[in-house]
XYZ file of C-alpha atoms in Angstrom:
440
model
C 129.267 30.002 77.551
C 130.537 30.665 81.117
C 132.464 33.445 79.967
C 129.073 35.034 78.289
C 127.355 34.425 81.736
C 129.633 35.498 83.844
C 130.145 38.642 81.542
C 126.398 39.335 82.039
C 126.055 38.711 85.707
C 128.786 41.594 85.953
C 126.770 43.914 83.533
C 123.706 43.341 85.456
C 125.473 44.107 88.749
C 126.919 47.262 87.460
C 123.371 48.351 86.729
C 122.369 47.311 89.494
C 124.833 49.491 91.235
C 124.356 52.308 89.050
C 120.802 52.377 89.698
C 121.186 51.978 93.954
C 123.833 54.950 93.477
C 121.511 56.631 91.559
C 118.726 56.343 93.898
C 120.911 57.277 97.235
C 122.189 60.376 95.055
C 118.365 61.286 94.152
C 117.644 61.179 98.056
C 120.575 62.844 99.206
C 119.571 65.963 96.765
C 116.004 66.156 97.794
C 117.008 65.980 101.456
C 119.892 68.784 101.148
C 116.860 70.736 98.968
C 115.427 70.505 102.353
C 112.038 71.766 101.055
C 108.981 72.303 102.721
C 105.208 72.445 101.196
C 102.442 74.567 102.881
C 98.837 75.015 102.039
C 98.215 78.452 103.476
C 94.941 80.696 103.443
C 95.380 83.543 101.560
C 92.981 86.689 100.116
C 93.276 89.408 97.837
C 93.412 92.477 99.006
C 92.769 96.417 97.657
C 96.070 97.779 96.201
C 96.017 100.810 99.090
C 96.722 98.405 101.950
C 94.041 99.242 104.018
C 93.182 95.711 104.958
C 89.968 96.022 102.519
C 89.559 92.554 99.950
C 89.545 93.375 96.728
C 86.780 92.991 94.421
C 88.861 90.169 92.515
C 89.048 87.963 95.928
C 86.171 85.996 94.841
C 87.976 84.674 91.856
C 90.851 83.241 94.325
C 90.973 79.922 95.667
C 91.399 80.530 99.386
C 94.401 78.328 99.931
C 97.792 78.917 97.927
C 100.433 75.679 97.979
C 103.845 77.221 98.967
C 106.983 75.104 98.581
C 109.710 76.692 100.497
C 113.609 76.241 100.558
C 116.408 76.272 102.673
C 118.110 78.807 100.843
C 115.536 81.646 101.345
C 113.439 81.444 98.211
C 109.863 79.847 97.664
C 107.555 78.869 94.759
C 103.794 79.678 94.920
C 100.870 78.324 93.305
C 97.272 80.200 93.240
C 94.477 79.112 91.851
C 91.946 81.464 90.035
C 88.257 80.712 88.936
C 85.482 82.795 86.926
C 83.683 85.292 89.202
C 80.202 87.835 88.068
C 80.575 91.166 88.942
C 78.590 93.937 86.840
C 76.446 91.578 85.014
C 79.664 90.436 83.360
C 81.131 86.678 83.716
C 84.717 87.932 84.156
C 87.980 85.739 84.130
C 91.550 86.413 84.958
C 94.055 87.170 81.886
C 97.140 87.217 83.376
C 99.367 87.606 86.970
C 102.334 89.519 87.413
C 104.296 89.657 90.340
C 106.843 92.458 91.997
C 110.158 91.460 92.511
C 110.346 92.812 96.178
C 108.038 94.175 98.676
C 104.886 95.546 97.847
C 104.651 97.288 94.448
C 108.704 97.929 94.005
C 110.984 96.528 91.597
C 110.031 94.899 88.169
C 107.125 92.663 87.203
C 107.624 89.275 85.793
C 104.847 87.244 84.659
C 103.855 84.242 87.144
C 103.699 80.998 84.834
C 100.483 79.388 83.524
C 100.474 75.629 84.765
C 96.962 74.383 84.094
C 94.078 76.153 81.977
C 90.068 76.066 81.722
C 87.216 76.768 79.061
C 84.702 79.076 79.997
C 81.931 81.192 77.698
C 83.794 84.624 77.033
C 82.023 88.025 77.344
C 81.030 87.538 73.395
C 78.766 84.559 74.494
C 81.747 82.041 72.541
C 84.265 79.889 74.216
C 87.809 80.892 75.473
C 90.558 79.175 77.388
C 91.577 81.051 80.370
C 94.656 80.537 83.485
C 93.213 78.430 85.963
C 96.614 77.713 87.844
C 99.825 79.709 88.102
C 103.255 79.633 89.655
C 106.074 81.909 90.776
C 108.841 81.932 91.941
C 109.701 84.633 95.411
C 112.777 85.898 96.973
C 111.441 84.862 100.297
C 109.875 82.820 102.262
C 106.778 82.742 104.540
C 105.874 86.068 102.656
C 103.555 87.893 104.560
C 102.101 90.045 101.777
C 103.574 90.171 97.873
C 102.404 92.964 95.544
C 100.450 91.633 92.185
C 99.096 93.391 89.163
C 95.980 91.679 87.520
C 94.609 91.675 84.285
C 90.873 90.653 84.176
C 88.631 90.454 80.725
C 85.580 92.029 82.308
C 87.375 95.289 83.637
C 88.898 95.975 80.519
C 85.691 95.985 78.537
C 84.483 98.390 81.401
C 87.039 100.825 81.014
C 87.571 100.043 77.230
C 91.043 99.036 77.402
C 93.558 97.666 79.087
C 92.570 98.081 82.966
C 95.348 95.878 84.769
C 95.333 96.877 88.713
C 97.739 96.142 91.634
C 96.822 94.267 94.592
C 97.645 92.593 97.267
C 98.153 88.555 97.793
C 97.717 88.045 101.774
C 98.998 84.974 103.412
C 97.768 83.870 106.529
C 100.558 82.024 108.117
C 99.176 80.985 111.283
C 96.648 78.746 109.746
C 99.142 77.093 107.232
C 99.170 73.506 107.153
C 102.259 71.387 106.287
C 101.498 68.987 103.659
C 104.935 67.653 103.217
C 108.399 67.717 104.594
C 109.164 67.899 108.177
C 109.614 70.851 110.735
C 112.494 68.533 112.442
C 116.288 68.576 111.622
C 115.854 72.229 110.745
C 119.149 74.247 111.141
C 119.377 76.377 113.860
C 115.833 76.223 114.166
C 115.291 78.362 117.125
C 117.200 81.066 115.530
C 115.329 81.004 112.414
C 111.904 80.818 114.147
C 113.623 83.965 116.427
C 114.225 85.273 112.902
C 110.670 84.773 111.604
C 109.206 86.156 114.707
C 111.220 89.682 113.959
C 110.193 90.053 110.880
C 106.907 89.135 111.691
C 107.038 92.056 113.963
C 108.700 94.343 111.330
C 105.684 93.762 109.015
C 103.085 94.612 111.853
C 105.070 97.874 112.569
C 104.497 98.579 108.916
C 100.973 98.414 108.938
C 100.401 99.457 112.353
C 99.596 103.883 112.104
C 102.135 105.903 113.783
C 101.266 106.546 117.707
C 99.231 109.584 117.814
C 97.709 109.566 114.585
C 93.993 110.547 114.473
C 92.231 108.575 111.670
C 89.651 110.294 109.967
C 85.964 108.908 108.953
C 84.712 107.989 106.044
C 81.190 110.319 106.379
C 83.590 113.480 107.138
C 84.478 113.224 103.230
C 81.011 113.190 102.632
C 79.673 116.463 104.742
C 77.703 118.597 102.652
C 79.539 122.152 102.412
C 77.554 124.029 99.592
C 79.857 126.474 98.917
C 80.205 125.848 95.118
C 76.821 125.770 94.044
C 76.779 128.329 91.286
C 78.308 127.293 88.133
C 81.647 128.793 87.948
C 85.604 128.086 88.963
C 86.751 128.058 92.931
C 90.283 127.892 94.673
C 90.998 126.010 97.706
C 93.873 124.915 99.719
C 95.082 121.315 99.243
C 97.970 119.103 101.006
C 99.802 115.710 100.523
C 99.873 113.051 102.986
C 101.769 109.726 102.590
C 99.393 108.495 105.157
C 95.723 107.352 104.524
C 93.740 109.638 106.375
C 91.165 106.974 106.788
C 93.463 104.176 108.331
C 97.173 105.688 109.337
C 98.744 103.181 107.011
C 100.522 103.932 103.611
C 99.086 102.685 100.514
C 102.198 100.977 99.259
C 104.323 99.769 101.946
C 106.716 101.231 104.260
C 104.414 102.647 107.110
C 107.163 102.223 109.478
C 109.433 104.672 107.264
C 106.688 106.889 106.466
C 108.322 110.507 107.418
C 110.576 109.874 104.630
C 107.802 109.309 102.055
C 105.957 112.353 103.987
C 108.680 114.772 102.817
C 108.521 113.797 99.261
C 104.630 114.443 99.237
C 105.412 117.392 100.599
C 107.478 118.508 98.007
C 105.184 116.895 95.052
C 102.359 119.469 96.256
C 103.805 122.636 98.216
C 107.636 122.470 97.303
C 109.906 125.060 98.724
C 112.720 124.647 96.614
C 112.794 125.900 92.971
C 115.655 123.864 91.630
C 113.178 120.686 90.873
C 115.710 118.803 93.638
C 114.468 115.247 94.759
C 116.821 115.131 97.528
C 116.174 118.485 98.393
C 112.226 118.018 98.270
C 112.534 114.881 99.960
C 114.042 116.863 102.831
C 112.255 119.826 103.416
C 109.192 118.955 105.704
C 108.370 121.275 108.208
C 109.912 121.015 111.449
C 107.209 118.806 113.297
C 105.953 117.288 110.539
C 103.537 120.193 109.725
C 101.340 120.057 106.415
C 102.001 122.373 103.906
C 99.554 123.658 101.505
C 99.188 124.765 97.808
C 96.265 126.222 95.837
C 93.969 124.184 93.679
C 90.908 124.846 91.427
C 87.173 123.312 91.634
C 84.936 124.763 88.344
C 81.249 123.635 89.021
C 79.998 122.877 85.450
C 76.489 123.948 83.824
C 75.377 120.009 83.757
C 76.226 120.129 88.021
C 79.252 118.320 87.825
C 82.303 119.119 89.972
C 85.801 119.188 88.849
C 88.910 119.566 90.498
C 92.107 120.449 88.987
C 95.604 119.715 91.354
C 99.502 120.840 90.434
C 102.039 117.906 90.543
C 105.736 119.209 91.171
C 108.688 117.059 90.609
C 107.119 115.907 87.280
C 110.785 115.555 85.578
C 111.575 112.738 87.831
C 108.035 111.367 86.963
C 107.599 108.648 84.029
C 104.783 110.093 82.530
C 102.777 106.653 80.082
C 99.918 104.555 79.722
C 101.424 102.014 81.748
C 102.911 104.069 84.731
C 100.303 106.593 84.860
C 100.260 109.180 87.150
C 96.650 107.893 87.977
C 94.345 109.409 90.329
C 91.523 107.649 92.212
C 89.076 109.667 94.329
C 86.981 107.891 97.673
C 83.640 107.091 97.095
C 80.875 106.667 99.397
C 81.271 103.086 99.759
C 84.520 103.492 100.890
C 86.329 102.527 97.997
C 89.030 104.209 95.518
C 87.915 104.614 92.312
C 90.018 105.452 89.241
C 89.044 108.595 87.175
C 89.942 109.767 83.795
C 92.449 112.766 85.000
C 93.488 115.147 81.819
C 96.714 117.134 81.829
C 95.654 120.889 81.527
C 98.970 122.525 81.767
C 102.395 120.411 81.270
C 105.813 122.832 82.295
C 108.808 120.614 82.047
C 112.268 121.512 82.804
C 115.178 119.514 83.986
C 116.725 121.593 86.318
C 113.629 124.076 87.111
C 110.612 123.188 89.253
C 108.363 120.676 86.674
C 104.938 120.575 87.009
C 101.827 118.933 85.492
C 98.051 119.715 86.315
C 95.279 117.359 86.190
C 91.771 118.072 86.324
C 89.428 114.777 87.153
C 85.833 114.840 88.531
C 85.264 114.787 92.471
C 81.818 113.623 94.213
C 81.888 116.722 96.086
C 84.063 119.639 97.816
C 85.681 117.873 100.209
C 87.260 115.053 98.369
C 90.032 112.614 98.924
C 92.246 111.509 96.059
C 94.980 108.747 95.831
C 97.542 109.247 93.322
C 100.222 106.855 92.137
C 103.233 108.171 90.055
C 106.011 106.024 89.333
C 109.832 108.004 90.806
C 112.400 107.034 88.048
C 115.301 107.612 90.333
C 113.577 105.716 93.113
C 112.541 102.496 90.418
C 108.840 102.106 92.088
C 105.507 103.703 92.003
C 104.867 105.905 94.665
C 100.983 106.500 96.215
C 100.106 109.466 98.028
C 96.697 111.161 99.298
C 95.374 114.766 98.589
C 93.217 116.305 101.028
C 91.428 120.032 100.994
C 90.573 122.422 103.176
C 86.863 123.463 102.487
C 87.530 126.378 104.873
C 89.503 128.205 102.343
C 87.313 127.895 98.950
C 87.078 131.088 97.282
C 85.315 132.219 94.351
C 87.653 133.150 91.804
C 90.388 130.670 89.176
C 94.029 130.756 89.430
C 96.746 130.509 87.050
C 95.161 127.206 86.020
C 93.247 126.196 82.992
C 88.988 126.048 83.027
C 87.197 123.686 81.487
C 85.465 125.704 78.326
C 82.201 124.460 78.345
C 79.361 124.836 75.281
C 75.956 126.370 75.518
C 74.117 123.719 77.727
C 70.359 123.788 78.048
C 68.883 121.596 80.651
C 66.819 118.829 79.082
C 63.415 119.945 80.586
C 63.910 123.542 79.281
C 65.249 121.912 75.778
C 61.841 119.962 75.781
C 59.810 122.741 76.714
C 61.136 125.303 73.911
C 61.513 122.282 71.592
C 57.659 121.465 71.908
C 57.157 125.467 71.508
C 58.941 125.456 68.460
C 56.732 122.338 66.938
C 53.672 123.943 67.838
C 54.655 127.579 66.618
C 56.218 126.061 63.576
C 52.335 124.036 62.725
C 50.985 127.317 63.682
C 52.695 129.367 60.629
C 52.285 126.760 58.273
C 48.495 126.828 58.712
C 48.661 130.354 59.026
C 50.574 130.622 55.869
C 48.594 128.006 53.854
C 44.889 130.028 54.764
C 46.614 133.088 53.305
C 47.816 131.747 50.052
C 44.088 129.543 49.512
C 42.690 133.254 50.372
C 44.646 134.948 48.009
C 44.158 132.449 45.318
C 40.483 133.165 45.579
């Protein structure tokens, strides 16, 4: 009996030791992990990186939970709620995150950690993501490129209307809710590194010295050189910087000169071999713009269409998912995606390759933003297309013209219709009278 008691005591003592050891190990692991948790105010910005809030910002909870680790990575949790717009009760369907700076690298889906039930667009009930979680390869990110899918936008666009957006973190108002800022290795050094990163980010979002931004109203002045139905031509140029803000639409304003070379090669190339490296370095000295020809067409229904030619297309992915996409500046300051039709395609691997795109514009002095996926760069690039309305001339160039059916304005058509009905009734009545007289 004593032996059994002694054996039991030994077992309990061993278990107690194991339990105590496991607790110590858990604490040491947690301490070694060194994680800290912050509540950080966030906003959802428009993808053109202008600082303008996205329409979907109202569906995003105002704070995110960010867990950062000593290995330089972080884990981020965001929350979405329903929102109403355009008389539709919309919901987030999915959130994908770009792996490296804004709109670069691969996309990965955020994990859904909680859901909610709500009335769907058909009046029934569906389940939607509420909180979503994803890992990120940096701590204290300033901006993260994401792609969101919303059911209401899909219904409006008649298909997949996933859109890029920017998650903006306000670290100056962040609150530490778990962990400690103390005992941080090389604390001063890390703070200095963060300040340098912040400084770099600020430089990226700052217009270059000497840049003169245009005003929104500059693009909506009445020119009226294309009043008559027909085709016209004019000069266009490309810009990597947003003419309204002086910063790029896809990040990297600090190194905008590299992107500017590529944009010039896309709109007005001077090399005939379709070489991407050459196109990216063939800017004019001093950064002057190069110009190319584009086409305008005023149709019988009063609409105005632009056709622009985009070069180096042998290096560009053309697909439903990657575009190219065209957005046109509206009078409210938003860039609205429009339907772009390929009207002429000339793809040759070792010569200049181009595709002509036709799309509707609100006026002659339009500003368009193009997005296209450059395969050698493994990322989408966004740039702007500007026009010189002083160069508008009548006549088409070597671009296809939109063929129209015979068009009769509604007020003329209505009048003719009434006259036909009245005339028809008169003829029937007259024929009936003649017929009666004949019978008599």
